[in-house]
Every structure is written in structure tokens, then in C-alpha cells.
PDB file of C-alpha atoms in Angstrom:
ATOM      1  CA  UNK A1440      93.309 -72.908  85.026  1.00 85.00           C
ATOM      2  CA  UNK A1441      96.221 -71.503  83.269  1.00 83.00           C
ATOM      3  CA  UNK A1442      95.154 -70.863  79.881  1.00 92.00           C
ATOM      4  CA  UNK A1443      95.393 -68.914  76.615  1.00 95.00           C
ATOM      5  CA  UNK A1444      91.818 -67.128  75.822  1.00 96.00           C
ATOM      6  CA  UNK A1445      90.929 -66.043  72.756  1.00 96.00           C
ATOM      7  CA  UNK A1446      87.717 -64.175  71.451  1.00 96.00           C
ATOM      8  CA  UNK A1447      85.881 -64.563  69.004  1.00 96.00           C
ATOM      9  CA  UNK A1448      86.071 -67.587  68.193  1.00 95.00           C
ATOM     10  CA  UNK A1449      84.516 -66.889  64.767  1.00 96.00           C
ATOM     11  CA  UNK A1450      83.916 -63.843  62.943  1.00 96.00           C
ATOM     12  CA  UNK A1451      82.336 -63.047  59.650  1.00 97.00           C
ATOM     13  CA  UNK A1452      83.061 -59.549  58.265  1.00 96.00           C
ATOM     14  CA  UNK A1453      83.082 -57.760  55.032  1.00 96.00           C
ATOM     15  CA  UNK A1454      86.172 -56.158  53.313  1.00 97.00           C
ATOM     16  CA  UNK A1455      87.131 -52.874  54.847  1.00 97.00           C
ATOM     17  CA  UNK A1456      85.696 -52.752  58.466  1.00 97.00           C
ATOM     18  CA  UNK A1457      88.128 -52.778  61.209  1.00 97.00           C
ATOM     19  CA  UNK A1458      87.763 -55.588  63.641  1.00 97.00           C
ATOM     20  CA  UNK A1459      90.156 -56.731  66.921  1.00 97.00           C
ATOM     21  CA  UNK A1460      90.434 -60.565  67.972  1.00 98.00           C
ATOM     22  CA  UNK A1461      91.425 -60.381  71.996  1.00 98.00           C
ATOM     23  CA  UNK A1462      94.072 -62.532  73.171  1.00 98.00           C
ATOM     24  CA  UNK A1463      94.531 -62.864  76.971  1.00 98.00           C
ATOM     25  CA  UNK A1464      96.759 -64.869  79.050  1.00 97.00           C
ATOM     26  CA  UNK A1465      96.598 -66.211  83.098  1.00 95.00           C
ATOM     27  CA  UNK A1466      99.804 -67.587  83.233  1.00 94.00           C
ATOM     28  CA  UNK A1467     102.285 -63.792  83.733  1.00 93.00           C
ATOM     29  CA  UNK A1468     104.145 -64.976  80.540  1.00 92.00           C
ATOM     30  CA  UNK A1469     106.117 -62.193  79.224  1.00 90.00           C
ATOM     31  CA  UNK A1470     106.225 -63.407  75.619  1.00 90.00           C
ATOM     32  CA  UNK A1471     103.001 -63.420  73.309  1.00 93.00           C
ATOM     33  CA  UNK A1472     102.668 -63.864  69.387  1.00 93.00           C
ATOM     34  CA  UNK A1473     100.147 -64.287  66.893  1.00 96.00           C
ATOM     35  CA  UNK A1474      99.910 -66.804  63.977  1.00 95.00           C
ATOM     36  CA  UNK A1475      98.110 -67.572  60.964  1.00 96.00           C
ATOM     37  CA  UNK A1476      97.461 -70.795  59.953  1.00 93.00           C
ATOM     38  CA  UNK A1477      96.791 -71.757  56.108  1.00 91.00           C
ATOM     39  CA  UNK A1478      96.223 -74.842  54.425  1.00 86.00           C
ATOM     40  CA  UNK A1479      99.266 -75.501  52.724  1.00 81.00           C
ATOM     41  CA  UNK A1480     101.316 -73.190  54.181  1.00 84.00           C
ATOM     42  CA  UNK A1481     101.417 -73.687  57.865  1.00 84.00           C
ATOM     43  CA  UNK A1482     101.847 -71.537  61.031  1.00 89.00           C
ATOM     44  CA  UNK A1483     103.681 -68.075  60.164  1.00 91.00           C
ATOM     45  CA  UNK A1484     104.426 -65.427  62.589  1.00 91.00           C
ATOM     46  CA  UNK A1485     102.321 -62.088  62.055  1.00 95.00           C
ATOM     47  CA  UNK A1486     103.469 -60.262  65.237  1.00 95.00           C
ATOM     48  CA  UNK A1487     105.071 -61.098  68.601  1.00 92.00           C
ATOM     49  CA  UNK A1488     105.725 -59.027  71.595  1.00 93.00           C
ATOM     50  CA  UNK A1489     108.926 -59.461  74.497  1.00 89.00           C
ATOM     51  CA  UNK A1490     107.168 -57.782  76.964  1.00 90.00           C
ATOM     52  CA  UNK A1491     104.688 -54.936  78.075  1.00 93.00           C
ATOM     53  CA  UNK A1492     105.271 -51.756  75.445  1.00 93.00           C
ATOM     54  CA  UNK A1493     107.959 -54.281  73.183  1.00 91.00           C
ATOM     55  CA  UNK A1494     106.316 -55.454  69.874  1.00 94.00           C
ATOM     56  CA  UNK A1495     108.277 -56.250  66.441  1.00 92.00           C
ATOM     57  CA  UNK A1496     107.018 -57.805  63.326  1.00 93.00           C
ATOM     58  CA  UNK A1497     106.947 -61.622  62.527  1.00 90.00           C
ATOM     59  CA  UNK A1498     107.016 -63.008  59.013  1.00 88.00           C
ATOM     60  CA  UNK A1499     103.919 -61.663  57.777  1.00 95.00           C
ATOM     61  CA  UNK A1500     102.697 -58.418  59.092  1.00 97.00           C
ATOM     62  CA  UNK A1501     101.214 -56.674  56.686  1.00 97.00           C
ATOM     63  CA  UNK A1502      97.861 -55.127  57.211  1.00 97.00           C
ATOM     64  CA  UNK A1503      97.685 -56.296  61.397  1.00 98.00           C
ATOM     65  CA  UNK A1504      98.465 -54.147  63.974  1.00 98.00           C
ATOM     66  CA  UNK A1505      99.095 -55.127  67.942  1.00 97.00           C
ATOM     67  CA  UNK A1506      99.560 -53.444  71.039  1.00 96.00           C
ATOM     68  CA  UNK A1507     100.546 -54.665  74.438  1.00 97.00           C
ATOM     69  CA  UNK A1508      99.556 -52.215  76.872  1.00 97.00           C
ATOM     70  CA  UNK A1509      98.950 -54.891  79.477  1.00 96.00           C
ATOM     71  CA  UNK A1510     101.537 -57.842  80.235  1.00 95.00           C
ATOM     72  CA  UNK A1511      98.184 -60.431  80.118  1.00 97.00           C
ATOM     73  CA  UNK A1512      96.987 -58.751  77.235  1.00 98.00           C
ATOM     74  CA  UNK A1513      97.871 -58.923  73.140  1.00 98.00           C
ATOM     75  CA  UNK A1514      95.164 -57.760  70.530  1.00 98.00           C
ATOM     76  CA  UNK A1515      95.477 -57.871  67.055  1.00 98.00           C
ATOM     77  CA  UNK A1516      93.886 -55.288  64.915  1.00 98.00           C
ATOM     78  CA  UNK A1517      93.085 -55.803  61.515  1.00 97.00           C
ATOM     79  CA  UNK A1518      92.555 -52.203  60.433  1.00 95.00           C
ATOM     80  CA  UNK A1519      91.453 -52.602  57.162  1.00 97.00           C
ATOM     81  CA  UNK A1520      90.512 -56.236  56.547  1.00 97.00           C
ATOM     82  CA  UNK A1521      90.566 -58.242  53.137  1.00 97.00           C
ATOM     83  CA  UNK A1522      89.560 -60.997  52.109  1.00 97.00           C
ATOM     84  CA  UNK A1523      93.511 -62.787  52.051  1.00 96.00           C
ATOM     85  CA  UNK A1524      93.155 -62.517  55.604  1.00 98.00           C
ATOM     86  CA  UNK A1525      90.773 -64.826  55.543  1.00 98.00           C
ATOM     87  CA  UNK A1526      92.377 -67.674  58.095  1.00 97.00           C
ATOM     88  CA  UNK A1527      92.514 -69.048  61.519  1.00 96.00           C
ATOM     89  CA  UNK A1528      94.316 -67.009  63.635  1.00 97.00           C
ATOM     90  CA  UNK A1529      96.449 -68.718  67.159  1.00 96.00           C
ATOM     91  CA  UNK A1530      97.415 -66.405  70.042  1.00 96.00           C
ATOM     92  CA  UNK A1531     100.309 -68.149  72.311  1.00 93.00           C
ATOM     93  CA  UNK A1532     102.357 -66.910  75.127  1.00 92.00           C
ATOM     94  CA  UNK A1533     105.565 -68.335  76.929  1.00 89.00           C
ATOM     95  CA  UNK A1534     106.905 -67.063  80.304  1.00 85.00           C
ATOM     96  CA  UNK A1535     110.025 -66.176  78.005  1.00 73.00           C
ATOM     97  CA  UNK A1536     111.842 -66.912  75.084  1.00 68.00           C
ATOM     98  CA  UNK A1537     109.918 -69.006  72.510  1.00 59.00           C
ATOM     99  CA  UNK A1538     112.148 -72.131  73.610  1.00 63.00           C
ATOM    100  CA  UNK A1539     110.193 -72.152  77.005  1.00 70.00           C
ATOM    101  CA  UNK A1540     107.079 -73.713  74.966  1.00 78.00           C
ATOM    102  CA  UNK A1541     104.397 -71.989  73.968  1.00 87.00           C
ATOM    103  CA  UNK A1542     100.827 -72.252  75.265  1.00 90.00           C
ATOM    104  CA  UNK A1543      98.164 -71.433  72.756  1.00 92.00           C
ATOM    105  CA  UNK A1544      94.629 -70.071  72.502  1.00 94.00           C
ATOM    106  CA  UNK A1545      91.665 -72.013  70.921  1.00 92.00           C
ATOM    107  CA  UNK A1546      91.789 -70.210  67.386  1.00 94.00           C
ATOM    108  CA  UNK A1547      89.821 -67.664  65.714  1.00 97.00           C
ATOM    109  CA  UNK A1548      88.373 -68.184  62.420  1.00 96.00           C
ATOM    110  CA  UNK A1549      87.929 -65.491  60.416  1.00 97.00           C
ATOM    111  CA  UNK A1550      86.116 -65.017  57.245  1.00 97.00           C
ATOM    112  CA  UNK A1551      86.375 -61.657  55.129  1.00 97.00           C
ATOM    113  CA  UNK A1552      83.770 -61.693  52.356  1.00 96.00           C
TER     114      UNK A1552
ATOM    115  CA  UNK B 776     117.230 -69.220  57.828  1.00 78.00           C
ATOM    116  CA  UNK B 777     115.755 -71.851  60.089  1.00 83.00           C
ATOM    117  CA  UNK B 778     113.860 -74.388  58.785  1.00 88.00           C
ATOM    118  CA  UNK B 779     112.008 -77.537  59.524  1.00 92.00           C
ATOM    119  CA  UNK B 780     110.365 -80.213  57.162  1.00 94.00           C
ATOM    120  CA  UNK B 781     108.118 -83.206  58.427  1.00 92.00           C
ATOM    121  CA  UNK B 782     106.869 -86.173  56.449  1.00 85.00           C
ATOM    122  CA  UNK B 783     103.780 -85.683  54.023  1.00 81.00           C
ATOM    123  CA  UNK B 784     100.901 -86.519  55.593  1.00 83.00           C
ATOM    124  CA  UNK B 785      98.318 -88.062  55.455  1.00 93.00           C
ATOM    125  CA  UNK B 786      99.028 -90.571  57.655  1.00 95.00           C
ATOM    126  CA  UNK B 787      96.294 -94.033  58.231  1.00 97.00           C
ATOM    127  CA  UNK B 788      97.072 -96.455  60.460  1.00 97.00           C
ATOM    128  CA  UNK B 789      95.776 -99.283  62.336  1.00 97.00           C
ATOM    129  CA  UNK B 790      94.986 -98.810  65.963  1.00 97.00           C
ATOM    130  CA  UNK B 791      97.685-100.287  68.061  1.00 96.00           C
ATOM    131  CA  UNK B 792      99.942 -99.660  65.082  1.00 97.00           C
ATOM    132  CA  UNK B 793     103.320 -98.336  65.091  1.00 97.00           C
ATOM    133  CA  UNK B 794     103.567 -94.495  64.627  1.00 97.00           C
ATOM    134  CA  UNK B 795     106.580 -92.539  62.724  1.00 97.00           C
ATOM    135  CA  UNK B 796     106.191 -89.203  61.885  1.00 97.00           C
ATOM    136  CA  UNK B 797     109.798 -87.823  60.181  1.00 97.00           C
ATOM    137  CA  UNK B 798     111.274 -84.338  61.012  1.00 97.00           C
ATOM    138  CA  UNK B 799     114.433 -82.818  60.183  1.00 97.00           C
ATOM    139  CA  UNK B 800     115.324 -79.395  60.767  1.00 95.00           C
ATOM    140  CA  UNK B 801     117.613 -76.628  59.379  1.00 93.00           C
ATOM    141  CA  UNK B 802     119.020 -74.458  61.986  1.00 89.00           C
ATOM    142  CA  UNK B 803     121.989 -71.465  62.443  1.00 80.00           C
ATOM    143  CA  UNK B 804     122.572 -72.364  66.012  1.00 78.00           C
ATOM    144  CA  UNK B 805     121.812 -74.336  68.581  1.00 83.00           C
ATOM    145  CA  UNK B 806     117.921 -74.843  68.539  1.00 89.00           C
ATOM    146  CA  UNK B 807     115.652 -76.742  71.052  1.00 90.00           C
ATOM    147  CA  UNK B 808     112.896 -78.861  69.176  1.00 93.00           C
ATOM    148  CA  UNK B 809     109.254 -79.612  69.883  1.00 94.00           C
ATOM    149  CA  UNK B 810     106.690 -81.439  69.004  1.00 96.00           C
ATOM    150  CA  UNK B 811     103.261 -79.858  69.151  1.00 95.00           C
ATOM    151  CA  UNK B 812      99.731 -81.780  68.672  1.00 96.00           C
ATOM    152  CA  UNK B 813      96.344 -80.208  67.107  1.00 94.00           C
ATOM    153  CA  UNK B 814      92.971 -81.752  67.634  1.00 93.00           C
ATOM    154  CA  UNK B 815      90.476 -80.964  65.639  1.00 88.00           C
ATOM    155  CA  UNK B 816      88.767 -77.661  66.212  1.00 84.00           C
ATOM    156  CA  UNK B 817      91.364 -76.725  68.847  1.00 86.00           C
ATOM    157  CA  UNK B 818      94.636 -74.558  69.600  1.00 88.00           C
ATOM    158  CA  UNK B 819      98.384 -76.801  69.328  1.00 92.00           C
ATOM    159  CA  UNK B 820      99.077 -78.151  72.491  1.00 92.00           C
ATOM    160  CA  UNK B 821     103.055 -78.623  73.157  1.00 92.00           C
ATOM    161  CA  UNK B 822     103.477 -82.937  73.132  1.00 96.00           C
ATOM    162  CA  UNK B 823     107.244 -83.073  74.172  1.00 95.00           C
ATOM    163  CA  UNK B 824     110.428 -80.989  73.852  1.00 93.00           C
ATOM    164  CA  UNK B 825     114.329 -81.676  74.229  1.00 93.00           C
ATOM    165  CA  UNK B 826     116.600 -78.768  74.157  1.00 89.00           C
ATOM    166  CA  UNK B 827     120.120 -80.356  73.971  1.00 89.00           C
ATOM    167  CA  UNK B 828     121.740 -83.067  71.617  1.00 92.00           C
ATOM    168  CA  UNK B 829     120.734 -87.091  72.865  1.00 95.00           C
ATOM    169  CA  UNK B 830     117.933 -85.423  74.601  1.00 95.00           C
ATOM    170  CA  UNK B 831     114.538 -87.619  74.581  1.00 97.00           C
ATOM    171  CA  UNK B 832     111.407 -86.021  74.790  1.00 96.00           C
ATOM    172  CA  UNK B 833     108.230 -88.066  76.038  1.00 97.00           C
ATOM    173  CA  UNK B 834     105.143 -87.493  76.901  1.00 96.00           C
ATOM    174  CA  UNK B 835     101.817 -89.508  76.534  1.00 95.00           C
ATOM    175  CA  UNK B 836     103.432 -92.969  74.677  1.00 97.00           C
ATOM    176  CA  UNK B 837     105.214 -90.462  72.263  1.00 98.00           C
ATOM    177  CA  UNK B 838     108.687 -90.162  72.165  1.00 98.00           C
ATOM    178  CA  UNK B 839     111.382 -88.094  69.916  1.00 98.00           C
ATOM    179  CA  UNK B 840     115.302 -87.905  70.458  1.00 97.00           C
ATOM    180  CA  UNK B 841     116.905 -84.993  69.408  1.00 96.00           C
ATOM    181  CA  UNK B 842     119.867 -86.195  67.577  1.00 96.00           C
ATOM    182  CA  UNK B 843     122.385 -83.237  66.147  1.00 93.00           C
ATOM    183  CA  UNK B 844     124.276 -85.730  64.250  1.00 94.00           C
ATOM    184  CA  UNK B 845     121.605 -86.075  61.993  1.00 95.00           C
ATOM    185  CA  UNK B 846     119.777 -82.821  62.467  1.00 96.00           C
ATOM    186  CA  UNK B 847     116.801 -84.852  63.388  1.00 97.00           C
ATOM    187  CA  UNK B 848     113.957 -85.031  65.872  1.00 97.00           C
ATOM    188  CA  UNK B 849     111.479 -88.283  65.142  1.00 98.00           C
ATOM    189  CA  UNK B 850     108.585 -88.476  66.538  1.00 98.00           C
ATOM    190  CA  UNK B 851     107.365 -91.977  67.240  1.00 98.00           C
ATOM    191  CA  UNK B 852     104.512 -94.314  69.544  1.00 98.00           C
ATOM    192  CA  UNK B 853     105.125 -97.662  69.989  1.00 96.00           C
ATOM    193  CA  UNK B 854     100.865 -98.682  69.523  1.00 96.00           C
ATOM    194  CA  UNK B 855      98.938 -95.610  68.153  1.00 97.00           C
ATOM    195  CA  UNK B 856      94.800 -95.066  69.879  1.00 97.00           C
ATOM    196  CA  UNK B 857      92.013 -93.869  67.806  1.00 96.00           C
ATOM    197  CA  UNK B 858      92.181 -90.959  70.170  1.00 96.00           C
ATOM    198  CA  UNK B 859      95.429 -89.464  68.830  1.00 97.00           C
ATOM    199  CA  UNK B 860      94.279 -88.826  65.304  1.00 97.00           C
ATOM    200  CA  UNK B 861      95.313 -85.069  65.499  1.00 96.00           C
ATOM    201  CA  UNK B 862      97.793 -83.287  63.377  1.00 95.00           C
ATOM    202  CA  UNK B 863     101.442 -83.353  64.422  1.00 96.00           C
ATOM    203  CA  UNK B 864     103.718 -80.146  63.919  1.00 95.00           C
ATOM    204  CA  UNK B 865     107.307 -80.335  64.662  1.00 95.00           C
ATOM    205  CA  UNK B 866     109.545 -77.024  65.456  1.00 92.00           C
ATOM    206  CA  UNK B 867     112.631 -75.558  66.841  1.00 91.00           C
ATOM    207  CA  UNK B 868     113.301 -72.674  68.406  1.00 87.00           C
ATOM    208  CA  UNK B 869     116.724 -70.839  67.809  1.00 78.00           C
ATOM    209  CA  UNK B 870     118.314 -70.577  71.226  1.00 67.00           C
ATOM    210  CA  UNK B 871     119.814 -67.050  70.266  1.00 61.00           C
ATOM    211  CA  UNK B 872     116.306 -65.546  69.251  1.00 62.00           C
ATOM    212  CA  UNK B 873     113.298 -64.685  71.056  1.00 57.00           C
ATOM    213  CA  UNK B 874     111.904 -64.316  67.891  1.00 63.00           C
ATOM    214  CA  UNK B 875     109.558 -67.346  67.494  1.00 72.00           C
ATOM    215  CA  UNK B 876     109.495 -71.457  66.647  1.00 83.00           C
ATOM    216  CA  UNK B 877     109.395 -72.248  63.187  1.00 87.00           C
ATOM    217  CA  UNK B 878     107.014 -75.089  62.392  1.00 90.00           C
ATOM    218  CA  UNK B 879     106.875 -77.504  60.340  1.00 91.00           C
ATOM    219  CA  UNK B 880     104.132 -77.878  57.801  1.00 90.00           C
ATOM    220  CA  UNK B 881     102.269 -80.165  60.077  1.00 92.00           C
ATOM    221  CA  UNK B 882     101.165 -83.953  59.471  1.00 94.00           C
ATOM    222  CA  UNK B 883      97.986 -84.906  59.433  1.00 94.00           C
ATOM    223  CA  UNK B 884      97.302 -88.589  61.255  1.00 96.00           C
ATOM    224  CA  UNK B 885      94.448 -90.910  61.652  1.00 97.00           C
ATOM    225  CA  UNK B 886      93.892 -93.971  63.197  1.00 97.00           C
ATOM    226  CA  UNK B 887      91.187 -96.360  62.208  1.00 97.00           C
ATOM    227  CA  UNK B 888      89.600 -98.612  64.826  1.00 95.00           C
TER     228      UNK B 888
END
């Protein structure tokens, strides 16, 4: 099944200690991104990536990191977390240009205390 | 920039009710528009896109017509099911940028048996 998988799902962590949410896709979509998602505010861009080794920053990038080592693969890294990251967090890949239509992971919820 | 702003939700209706959810957009060139769907607890799944003026997008009862003249892309279902109480996000996607699709705010709908 072509698909968008995410992990965790949830996470609970305190301020400070570095966590990654995976994001893996089936699908050999060059394109990936990560969102937030905020009542009130919408989806907003954090980081998004043109292909294997090609990342650039989204609306709001501060305190994330990515890599994309791997065409199927797109971490984010929250090196330092706080508790305004607090928010559920969308992976989504598209074979190429963001007009193709994305396809998007479940969500991760994440909760800094 | 781009922009796009949908209809405050939330929306009630009656099921077999007639469903309009408003978006108009903002947009430097030539976007293509979407309309994604998000059930609860789950990632956005892409509803229906168009990617040229007159264009009508369809999918699952739902239809939207991108219409430049009016910078507009309506989403609408003739008789509304219990089972598409989700929220509705509308967005374009600049056809000169990989860069992303900016969403609307999203708007929430139920439907009441």
C-alpha cells in the first residue's frame, strides 16, 4: 500500500531532550515536507526537501532540523525541544512539485512539558 | 505572498443537506487548487484538485470549479452523509514554486443524522 508512515504517533517529553519523529515514504516521491498544525493557525511549513541531499527552510523553522540522506526517508529533529513546539506534526511527500498532491502521514502529537 | 481564506467554520448541517464550503485564494501566478479532507485523528487526505481555469474537480459527491475570474475554488455536495463530518482545508500551489501549498485555515463540518 502506498503510504506515508510516520512514528511516533505520540510522544511526551520534557523541555530540553532531543527527540526525532521518522517520516518514511513507499511511493519514490522525490518531494517531502513537514508541517505543524495549530489550532487557530493552521498548517505551516517547517521544512521541505526537493530531493535526496536538497533541504531548505519552510515558514517556520526555527529550532527543527531535517536531513534526507535517503530518497524514502525525512526525519525531523527537534534538538532542543520546548514547550511552543508543542503540536501535531504531518509528514507528506509528492512524486514532485507540491502541485502533484501531496500524500500525508497519520500525525504525530507531541507534547513538551 | 500567496494566500488562501475559507469560510468560518463550524459548519452543522442536516444529513442529506446541501454542502458549501467558500474559498478564495490570493496568488502571484498561476496556482493549481485543492481541496484536502481531515478525519478525525488522521493525516489530510487530498479530496479533488483542478490545475487550470474552468477546471472541475470531483471526487466522492464533492465538487469545486476553479474559476480565475473570481479567484475562487468552492467546494460543494449536492446531499452531505454523517460520514463526511471531517474538516475541509482548501490550498493552492504556486505553479512556479516547489516550495509548498498554502492552506487555508481549514473548516470544520458536521453532519447530524
Amino acid at each position: 500500500e502506498a503510504q506515508v508512515t510516520q512514528n511516533p504517533r505520540y510522544l511526551i517529553t520534557v523541555t530540553g531532550k532531543k527527540l526525532t519523529v521518522t517520516c518514511s515514504q513507499n511511493m519514490n516521491h522525490e518531494y517531502m515536507s513537514w508541517y505543524r498544525q495549530d489550532p487557530g493557525l493552521g498548517l505551516r511549513q517547517i521544512y521541505y526537501s526537493m530531493n535526496v541531499e536538497v533541504t531548505d527552510k519552510g515558514d517556520v523553522p526555527e529550532g527543527y532540523k531535517v536531513s534526507r540522506k535517503e530518497k524514502r526517508n525525512f526525519p525531523l529533529i527537534l534538538e532542543s525541544p520546548s514547550p511552543n513546539q508543542t503540536s501535531l506534526y504531518f509528514c507528506a511527500s509528492s512524486l514532485t512539485r507540491a502541485g502533484d498532491g501531496y500524500t500525508f502521514g497519520s500525525g504525530t502529537r507531541l507534547t513538551v512539558v | 505572498g500567496d494566500s488562501v481564506t475559507q469560510m468560518e467554520g463550524p459548519v452543522t448541517l442536516s444529513e442529506e443537506a446541501f454542502l458549501t464550503i467558500n474559498c478564495t485564494y490570493t496568488a502571484t501566478g498561476y496556482p493549481s487548487l485543492f481541496w484536502y479532507v481531515q478525519y478525525p485523528g488522521e493525516g489530510l487526505q487530498l479530496l479533488l484538485k483542478a490545475t487550470k481555469a474552468d477546471d472541475k474537480g470531483s471526487n466522492k459527491g464533492f465538487e469545486a470549479t476553479y474559476r480565475k475570474e473570481t479567484t475562487s475554488f468552492h467546494l460543494e455536495k449536492g446531499s452531505v452523509q454523517v460520514s463526511d463530518s471531517a474538516v475541509y482545508f482548501c490550498a493552492l500551489s504556486d505553479r512556479g514554486s516547489a516550495r509548498q501549498l498554502t492552506f487555508g485555515s481549514g473548516t470544520q463540518l458536521t453532519v447530524l443524522p
